[in-house]
RNA sequence: GGGCGGUUAGCUCAGCUGGUAGAGCGCCUGCUUUACACGCAGGUGGCCGGGGGUUCGAGUCCCUCACCGCCCACCA
């Protein structure tokens, strides 16, 4: 065995070996109970970031634990085509060659994306392997696989047949560069210096005016109303009258709406439903028209001929000049505010009205709400469960169409009269008028539309496959908090709708890893950390351990300290294995554990196994890492290994046999978290080390932490040591100290320590006496609490007596 | 503005159903020759954010205030 542990070499070797041996392979005909994880497919163009690393560390630990418990585990990897994200990456690559997708055309562009993916896509799977993720890599799935595309289109057809889909004009976040609608999550918000203009709209009947404020004077051309707050006394008598929009000189109503913020500007809002989300809502509520003056490329359309084709700045200047000439420009002032921009290209978002496909949520969400309310599907932690229910209850209709090229093109064809025909493949004729002239809808589906099918489309749905029958529903899913509404809830309702069952029972919402200074990790802030750095520096095992240790709370600061601790743990394990293995020679006879420390460590390992099962069952990784750390350092290395060292040197057969068995068990418990180092050590153990023990539990079983009777026996032993002048401390269940007293009598305390111990016991006795003397305590506290206190007092007194205090 | 979470040792954080505080790192002291200095033994260090309440008893439950953060929605 190497003197020093070198994670890099060991990890690379085992990752290769495991996969070559097919250890991760899942088989539908394997009769053992299944354990299935629906793991978030990363973007196909993505690279490993801390979110992935954390998800992998947690999921892979659970998966390995169950695999060791003889489950038929399915841990399936895959990629998401990530529509806008991928398209943007490829477009940027094209730009470097001086090309745009519009020059290429749709078909050629799609071919470029595929080509790009063949060349550069998929690096993240290599990085998953470096984390030691035990996925069945042969089963890699992609949301653009032929089979998957079929599932997506089938989903659309299904929703259409159920009457859930409709088309409607809605205001969308429009990126003028990508010429596409963006979801709210594809936006960044940046502080921007603008100008705020106060402009007078003359009243149509008679004198006077009403002054509005705007930063986008060009959109004045599309105004259809002026709105004020219904409780705003300043304008109360103006409501119901009309104002004249400058430049276009159109008469528009003055209306009252609660969405107007009276405090802002003059308290009067120009209503532009075509170019502002709030205005759109107001417009809909008041039945206003929805004209638009800005085109998809951000320039002015020809609705107002004077500005046709101009930029918004130019058009705005013309409008302002017009107002100024007529004395309508009341004020212009610097104004700093946040502006939504495209997160890919930083273009300023243009709210535009666009004809979109929508999915009604009212009926679809009910079954999902039912399984959440009944906790058939549970989010962890519970606060996220409540959040998931709340956000599903309030889920608005789902905009499922996107105006980009990379993705699943809508399975909708239009005849010249505009009748839509929905079919999973190209129909021969319009379903409504029979026309054979059909043109496919150019839009593609929202990326999350296909993601919603992930747990079952990856198993072959819509076909009734052996995989689907065997591995659905799954066990758990793990993801980040902000994905709940986008993905989790949608997987649940689509699983119920299409397959008739929940996709998984548990959803683990892991902590958000913040930068060391407590801010969010982001590339733009320069606060991001590449998980490959700690993997290179400390090893994958250490990184897995460190990430789990810090994964308990909602937000957690990244810390190398936790990973450093993981490295220490791996090294410690390595060294204690060296101690045992270096002193093991030849074939050993099967032996019984003989001495107290041997039975003690086996008991500890047994208890630890139960503790881990409990902690992992509750997805409490903070507790599981703490258990493993203390088991290894304190119990196994500091006490047990130190105690048996002399007998190992003497080649004591029983000591060696037990040590090997105990080591093997320790490795098994650590393996789910630190697979590489444990596997490396395990591979060097003599065959079937655990079989060296005939019976780990002799009749005179001593299980300190589990068995109160055993504690009594240890107490007796301790009394004997005391009589021979050895000081021991019997805390209520401080087994390590008992153990120390029993097996290491040479560590007797000095007289000074003894004085301190007497002092401590006196304080304890005084405290217990005080509590028991308190009549209200005795009367009101639960009887077992009082009894426990009496017991403690008894014990402290006897220990004090034994010390001569 | 809405939702959620945090505030415990110098730092990063544990503290399960209430019984007067723990870990790792750091720091201090002492230990280097048959696993490990990437180590061992021991030690220093905390009015558990402020205030109020419930209780015999509150880091733990309730209310409130103050900061900090995350997510979502955002003022034309």
PDB file of C-alpha atoms (C1' of nucleotides) in Angstrom, chain A residues 1-8 10-11 537-539 541-543 545 563-580 629 632-633 636-637 663 666-667 670 674 676-678 680-681, chain B residues 35-40:
ATOM      1  CA  UNK A   1       0.000   0.000   0.000  1.00  0.00           C
ATOM      2  CA  UNK A   2       1.235   3.431  -0.908  1.00  0.00           C
ATOM      3  CA  UNK A   3       2.410   5.471   2.037  1.00  0.00           C
ATOM      4  CA  UNK A   4       0.608   8.569   0.899  1.00  0.00           C
ATOM      5  CA  UNK A   5      -2.877   8.642  -0.506  1.00  0.00           C
ATOM      6  CA  UNK A   6      -3.070  10.108  -3.994  1.00  0.00           C
ATOM      7  CA  UNK A   7      -6.714  10.796  -4.832  1.00  0.00           C
ATOM      8  CA  UNK A   8      -6.107  11.745  -8.451  1.00  0.00           C
ATOM      9  CA  UNK A  10      -6.965   6.281  -7.462  1.00  0.00           C
ATOM     10  CA  UNK A  11     -10.125   8.059  -8.532  1.00  0.00           C
ATOM     11  CA  UNK A 537      -6.929  19.895  -5.524  1.00  0.00           C
ATOM     12  CA  UNK A 538      -8.645  17.745  -2.897  1.00  0.00           C
ATOM     13  CA  UNK A 539     -10.131  14.870  -4.840  1.00  0.00           C
ATOM     14  CA  UNK A 541     -14.267  12.047  -2.537  1.00  0.00           C
ATOM     15  CA  UNK A 542     -13.316  15.072  -0.475  1.00  0.00           C
ATOM     16  CA  UNK A 543     -15.456  17.324  -2.648  1.00  0.00           C
ATOM     17  CA  UNK A 545     -18.043  14.921   1.399  1.00  0.00           C
ATOM     18  CA  UNK A 563     -13.790  19.908   1.574  1.00  0.00           C
ATOM     19  CA  UNK A 564     -10.493  20.041   3.444  1.00  0.00           C
ATOM     20  CA  UNK A 565     -12.210  18.073   6.181  1.00  0.00           C
ATOM     21  CA  UNK A 566     -13.223  15.518   3.588  1.00  0.00           C
ATOM     22  CA  UNK A 567      -9.664  15.187   2.436  1.00  0.00           C
ATOM     23  CA  UNK A 568      -8.505  14.644   6.000  1.00  0.00           C
ATOM     24  CA  UNK A 569     -11.110  11.956   6.409  1.00  0.00           C
ATOM     25  CA  UNK A 570      -9.934  10.132   3.294  1.00  0.00           C
ATOM     26  CA  UNK A 571      -6.320  10.330   4.389  1.00  0.00           C
ATOM     27  CA  UNK A 572      -7.152   9.197   7.881  1.00  0.00           C
ATOM     28  CA  UNK A 573      -9.008   6.225   6.537  1.00  0.00           C
ATOM     29  CA  UNK A 574      -6.130   5.407   4.255  1.00  0.00           C
ATOM     30  CA  UNK A 575      -3.650   5.444   7.084  1.00  0.00           C
ATOM     31  CA  UNK A 576      -5.646   3.391   9.535  1.00  0.00           C
ATOM     32  CA  UNK A 577      -6.144   0.850   6.773  1.00  0.00           C
ATOM     33  CA  UNK A 578      -2.383   0.775   6.344  1.00  0.00           C
ATOM     34  CA  UNK A 579      -1.959   0.088  10.043  1.00  0.00           C
ATOM     35  CA  UNK A 580      -4.276  -2.878   9.898  1.00  0.00           C
ATOM     36  CA  UNK A 629     -16.506  11.819  10.566  1.00  0.00           C
ATOM     37  CA  UNK A 632     -13.882   7.325  11.701  1.00  0.00           C
ATOM     38  CA  UNK A 633     -11.776   9.732  13.690  1.00  0.00           C
ATOM     39  CA  UNK A 636     -12.341   3.894  14.959  1.00  0.00           C
ATOM     40  CA  UNK A 637      -8.962   5.606  14.816  1.00  0.00           C
ATOM     41  CA  UNK A 663     -12.466  -1.982   8.732  1.00  0.00           C
ATOM     42  CA  UNK A 666     -16.304   1.122   8.128  1.00  0.00           C
ATOM     43  CA  UNK A 667     -15.481   1.163   4.432  1.00  0.00           C
ATOM     44  CA  UNK A 670     -18.194   5.495   4.047  1.00  0.00           C
ATOM     45  CA  UNK A 674     -16.349   8.473  -0.613  1.00  0.00           C
ATOM     46  CA  UNK A 676     -12.998   5.886  -4.527  1.00  0.00           C
ATOM     47  CA  UNK A 677     -10.822   5.713  -1.467  1.00  0.00           C
ATOM     48  CA  UNK A 678     -12.997   3.055   0.120  1.00  0.00           C
ATOM     49  CA  UNK A 680      -9.193   1.243  -3.269  1.00  0.00           C
ATOM     50  CA  UNK A 681      -8.697   0.074   0.293  1.00  0.00           C
TER      51      UNK A 681
ATOM     52  C1'   A B  35      -0.888   4.136  10.238  1.00  0.00           C
ATOM     53  C1'   C B  36      -1.018   9.229   9.790  1.00  0.00           C
ATOM     54  C1'   A B  37       2.822  16.330  11.593  1.00  0.00           C
ATOM     55  C1'   C B  38      -2.365  15.745   5.881  1.00  0.00           C
ATOM     56  C1'   G B  39      -0.745  13.489  12.890  1.00  0.00           C
ATOM     57  C1'   C B  40      -1.635  12.671  18.563  1.00  0.00           C
TER      58        C B  40
END
